[in-house]
Amino acid sequence: YICIIDRFYDNMSLEEYKPDYPNVVFWSFVCGYQIFITQDRIASILGIPNQGDEFSSHFYEVFTRDSISHQFMEDNSDGTKSIGLRPTARLLHRVLMFSLFPRLGNYDAVYKENFKALYAIYGDIQINWVHMLLDEILKVNNSTRPHFFFNEYIMRILLACGVRPPDSATSKR
């Protein structure tokens, strides 16, 4: 299914169709299907909230020590390395790195986005996860790095939109 994901990213557009479909965030063309993606549609397909604070907003100071960050940061830690996270938070940090904030290498570093997500989760801050996920997908699309991030989410969206991979794309040859 990697070829389907590649086609999704290769054909993704933000420019065309905006006047006709004002709620569309982006669109793509995959396996003969033109797919219009809105925040509400992604929320429905993935079962995640499409309301709350934007992840890009400043709802705290980065690497702040307060009652919320104390829940996930070890004492005497600055929070920039995963070893400085409490055990449950360290595991959650790994999950975040492989699902919402994928990256290559250096899994020990706690980047600003990871810290913000931990802070929001532990502080029970309502975040618009759909908006955050779309921002991350668009970052991948606009970058020069390989398009192998977010495969699970994108395939769920494509399947919900009726896209079926051709037999050759799913064969085990």
mmCIF file of C-alpha atoms in Angstrom:
data_model
loop_
_atom_site.group_PDB
_atom_site.id
_atom_site.type_symbol
_atom_site.label_atom_id
_atom_site.label_comp_id
_atom_site.label_asym_id
_atom_site.label_seq_id
_atom_site.Cartn_x
_atom_site.Cartn_y
_atom_site.Cartn_z
ATOM 1 C CA TYR A 1 0.000 0.000 0.000
ATOM 2 C CA ILE A 2 3.033 2.297 0.069
ATOM 3 C CA CYS A 3 2.439 3.180 -3.596
ATOM 4 C CA ILE A 4 -1.083 4.365 -2.661
ATOM 5 C CA ILE A 5 0.369 6.609 0.064
ATOM 6 C CA ASP A 6 2.932 7.969 -2.411
ATOM 7 C CA ARG A 7 0.142 8.779 -4.907
ATOM 8 C CA PHE A 8 -1.836 10.466 -2.141
ATOM 9 C CA TYR A 9 1.069 12.789 -1.311
ATOM 10 C CA ASP A 10 2.138 13.270 -4.942
ATOM 11 C CA ASN A 11 -1.351 14.382 -5.980
ATOM 12 C CA MET A 12 -2.224 16.353 -2.851
ATOM 13 C CA SER A 13 -3.236 19.941 -3.497
ATOM 14 C CA LEU A 14 -4.250 22.898 -1.389
ATOM 15 C CA GLU A 15 -4.934 25.382 -4.161
ATOM 16 C CA GLU A 16 -7.546 24.158 -6.586
ATOM 17 C CA TYR A 17 -11.225 23.698 -5.657
ATOM 18 C CA LYS A 18 -11.030 25.976 -2.606
ATOM 19 C CA PRO A 19 -13.619 28.448 -3.950
ATOM 20 C CA ASP A 20 -16.055 25.635 -4.761
ATOM 21 C CA TYR A 21 -15.516 23.746 -1.494
ATOM 22 C CA PRO A 22 -14.690 26.297 1.230
ATOM 23 C CA ASN A 23 -14.550 23.658 4.013
ATOM 24 C CA VAL A 24 -12.012 21.499 2.184
ATOM 25 C CA VAL A 25 -8.593 21.584 3.766
ATOM 26 C CA PHE A 26 -6.938 19.735 0.879
ATOM 27 C CA TRP A 27 -7.720 17.255 -1.831
ATOM 28 C CA SER A 28 -5.953 14.438 -3.633
ATOM 29 C CA PHE A 29 -6.505 12.049 -6.510
ATOM 30 C CA VAL A 30 -5.795 8.340 -5.853
ATOM 31 C CA CYS A 31 -6.677 5.247 -7.904
ATOM 32 C CA GLY A 32 -9.260 7.134 -9.923
ATOM 33 C CA TYR A 33 -10.902 8.755 -6.903
ATOM 34 C CA GLN A 34 -10.856 12.450 -6.212
ATOM 35 C CA ILE A 35 -10.874 12.852 -2.432
ATOM 36 C CA PHE A 36 -11.865 16.053 -0.663
ATOM 37 C CA ILE A 37 -10.643 16.166 2.906
ATOM 38 C CA THR A 38 -12.259 18.346 5.555
ATOM 39 C CA GLN A 39 -11.493 18.512 9.247
ATOM 40 C CA ASP A 40 -14.959 17.144 10.064
ATOM 41 C CA ARG A 41 -14.473 14.217 7.701
ATOM 42 C CA ILE A 42 -11.135 13.286 9.265
ATOM 43 C CA ALA A 43 -12.630 13.578 12.759
ATOM 44 C CA SER A 44 -15.453 11.242 11.779
ATOM 45 C CA ILE A 45 -13.203 8.669 10.080
ATOM 46 C CA LEU A 46 -10.522 8.590 12.763
ATOM 47 C CA GLY A 47 -12.856 9.128 15.714
ATOM 48 C CA ILE A 48 -10.899 12.052 17.144
ATOM 49 C CA PRO A 49 -12.109 15.452 18.356
ATOM 50 C CA ASN A 50 -12.320 18.381 15.977
ATOM 51 C CA GLN A 51 -12.641 20.993 18.671
ATOM 52 C CA GLY A 52 -10.451 22.517 21.328
ATOM 53 C CA ASP A 53 -7.332 24.653 21.382
ATOM 54 C CA GLU A 54 -5.124 24.671 18.326
ATOM 55 C CA PHE A 55 -1.959 22.744 19.000
ATOM 56 C CA SER A 56 0.057 25.643 17.631
ATOM 57 C CA SER A 57 -1.360 27.970 20.284
ATOM 58 C CA HIS A 58 0.720 28.836 23.298
ATOM 59 C CA PHE A 59 -1.150 27.243 26.185
ATOM 60 C CA TYR A 60 2.041 26.961 28.290
ATOM 61 C CA GLU A 61 5.727 27.831 28.350
ATOM 62 C CA VAL A 62 7.905 25.190 26.666
ATOM 63 C CA PHE A 63 9.709 22.928 29.151
ATOM 64 C CA THR A 64 8.008 24.684 32.069
ATOM 65 C CA ARG A 65 8.136 23.137 35.528
ATOM 66 C CA ASP A 66 4.695 23.350 37.115
ATOM 67 C CA SER A 67 2.129 21.008 38.642
ATOM 68 C CA ILE A 68 1.177 19.582 35.236
ATOM 69 C CA SER A 69 4.689 18.959 33.916
ATOM 70 C CA HIS A 70 5.657 17.489 37.306
ATOM 71 C CA GLN A 71 3.197 14.658 36.559
ATOM 72 C CA PHE A 72 5.289 13.470 33.602
ATOM 73 C CA MET A 73 8.795 14.825 34.274
ATOM 74 C CA GLU A 74 11.195 13.261 36.765
ATOM 75 C CA ASP A 75 12.475 15.490 39.548
ATOM 76 C CA ASN A 76 15.659 17.361 38.602
ATOM 77 C CA SER A 77 14.967 16.885 34.889
ATOM 78 C CA ASP A 78 14.793 19.593 32.270
ATOM 79 C CA GLY A 79 12.454 17.454 30.111
ATOM 80 C CA THR A 80 14.608 17.492 26.989
ATOM 81 C CA LYS A 81 15.534 13.770 27.134
ATOM 82 C CA SER A 82 13.132 10.844 27.440
ATOM 83 C CA ILE A 83 15.146 9.442 30.345
ATOM 84 C CA GLY A 84 13.962 12.521 32.275
ATOM 85 C CA LEU A 85 10.321 11.459 31.856
ATOM 86 C CA ARG A 86 8.462 9.298 34.339
ATOM 87 C CA PRO A 87 8.036 5.674 33.124
ATOM 88 C CA THR A 88 4.430 6.004 31.896
ATOM 89 C CA ALA A 89 5.214 9.316 30.203
ATOM 90 C CA ARG A 90 8.296 7.770 28.575
ATOM 91 C CA LEU A 91 6.088 5.077 27.047
ATOM 92 C CA LEU A 92 3.520 7.672 25.951
ATOM 93 C CA HIS A 93 6.352 9.727 24.430
ATOM 94 C CA ARG A 94 7.307 6.690 22.309
ATOM 95 C CA VAL A 95 3.713 6.300 21.159
ATOM 96 C CA LEU A 96 3.571 9.988 20.217
ATOM 97 C CA MET A 97 6.820 9.694 18.240
ATOM 98 C CA PHE A 98 5.540 6.770 16.206
ATOM 99 C CA SER A 99 2.015 8.063 15.635
ATOM 100 C CA LEU A 100 1.525 11.832 15.843
ATOM 101 C CA PHE A 101 5.058 13.213 15.521
ATOM 102 C CA PRO A 102 7.041 10.669 13.501
ATOM 103 C CA ARG A 103 10.688 11.352 12.881
ATOM 104 C CA LEU A 104 13.885 9.671 11.883
ATOM 105 C CA GLY A 105 16.466 8.906 14.556
ATOM 106 C CA ASN A 106 17.155 10.392 17.990
ATOM 107 C CA TYR A 107 14.232 8.897 19.859
ATOM 108 C CA ASP A 108 15.741 10.024 23.156
ATOM 109 C CA ALA A 109 15.133 13.734 22.516
ATOM 110 C CA VAL A 110 11.861 15.253 23.702
ATOM 111 C CA TYR A 111 11.091 17.871 21.089
ATOM 112 C CA LYS A 112 8.843 20.866 21.714
ATOM 113 C CA GLU A 113 5.851 19.202 19.993
ATOM 114 C CA ASN A 114 6.225 16.052 22.111
ATOM 115 C CA PHE A 115 6.415 18.102 25.292
ATOM 116 C CA LYS A 116 3.342 20.115 24.300
ATOM 117 C CA ALA A 117 1.388 16.915 23.623
ATOM 118 C CA LEU A 118 2.409 15.414 26.968
ATOM 119 C CA TYR A 119 1.480 18.671 28.693
ATOM 120 C CA ALA A 120 -1.935 18.723 26.998
ATOM 121 C CA ILE A 121 -2.624 15.061 27.802
ATOM 122 C CA TYR A 122 -1.537 15.242 31.437
ATOM 123 C CA GLY A 123 -3.179 18.643 31.930
ATOM 124 C CA ASP A 124 -6.432 17.465 30.336
ATOM 125 C CA ILE A 125 -6.249 20.405 27.927
ATOM 126 C CA GLN A 126 -8.706 19.972 25.063
ATOM 127 C CA ILE A 127 -6.652 20.029 21.866
ATOM 128 C CA ASN A 128 -8.004 19.956 18.333
ATOM 129 C CA TRP A 129 -6.146 16.778 17.348
ATOM 130 C CA VAL A 130 -7.574 16.867 13.801
ATOM 131 C CA HIS A 131 -6.024 20.277 13.172
ATOM 132 C CA MET A 132 -2.732 19.091 14.645
ATOM 133 C CA LEU A 133 -2.697 15.935 12.491
ATOM 134 C CA LEU A 134 -3.474 17.924 9.334
ATOM 135 C CA ASP A 135 -0.624 20.329 10.127
ATOM 136 C CA GLU A 136 1.761 17.391 10.479
ATOM 137 C CA ILE A 137 0.547 15.751 7.230
ATOM 138 C CA LEU A 138 1.015 19.037 5.391
ATOM 139 C CA LYS A 139 4.525 19.403 6.858
ATOM 140 C CA VAL A 140 5.415 15.976 5.459
ATOM 141 C CA ASN A 141 3.931 16.866 2.074
ATOM 142 C CA ASN A 142 5.921 20.105 1.903
ATOM 143 C CA SER A 143 9.201 18.539 2.979
ATOM 144 C CA THR A 144 11.831 16.627 1.084
ATOM 145 C CA ARG A 145 11.794 13.673 3.466
ATOM 146 C CA PRO A 146 10.283 10.363 2.338
ATOM 147 C CA HIS A 147 6.506 10.014 2.558
ATOM 148 C CA PHE A 148 6.168 7.062 4.867
ATOM 149 C CA PHE A 149 4.704 8.863 7.857
ATOM 150 C CA PHE A 150 1.010 8.677 8.779
ATOM 151 C CA ASN A 151 0.367 5.608 6.591
ATOM 152 C CA GLU A 152 -2.202 4.142 8.972
ATOM 153 C CA TYR A 153 -4.252 7.354 9.161
ATOM 154 C CA ILE A 154 -4.079 8.036 5.440
ATOM 155 C CA MET A 155 -5.107 4.486 4.523
ATOM 156 C CA ARG A 156 -8.094 4.696 6.888
ATOM 157 C CA ILE A 157 -9.120 7.973 5.242
ATOM 158 C CA LEU A 158 -8.670 6.573 1.716
ATOM 159 C CA LEU A 159 -10.607 3.387 2.485
ATOM 160 C CA ALA A 160 -13.442 5.435 4.019
ATOM 161 C CA CYS A 161 -13.519 7.506 0.802
ATOM 162 C CA GLY A 162 -13.943 4.373 -1.310
ATOM 163 C CA VAL A 163 -10.363 4.012 -2.566
ATOM 164 C CA ARG A 164 -9.376 0.371 -2.990
ATOM 165 C CA PRO A 165 -5.794 -0.481 -3.831
ATOM 166 C CA PRO A 166 -5.333 -2.378 -7.080
ATOM 167 C CA ASP A 167 -4.324 -6.027 -6.673
ATOM 168 C CA SER A 168 -0.779 -5.273 -7.808
ATOM 169 C CA ALA A 169 -0.391 -2.731 -4.975
ATOM 170 C CA THR A 170 -1.256 -5.291 -2.309
ATOM 171 C CA SER A 171 0.496 -8.363 -3.731
ATOM 172 C CA LYS A 172 3.314 -9.908 -1.741
ATOM 173 C CA ARG A 173 5.701 -10.190 -4.681
#
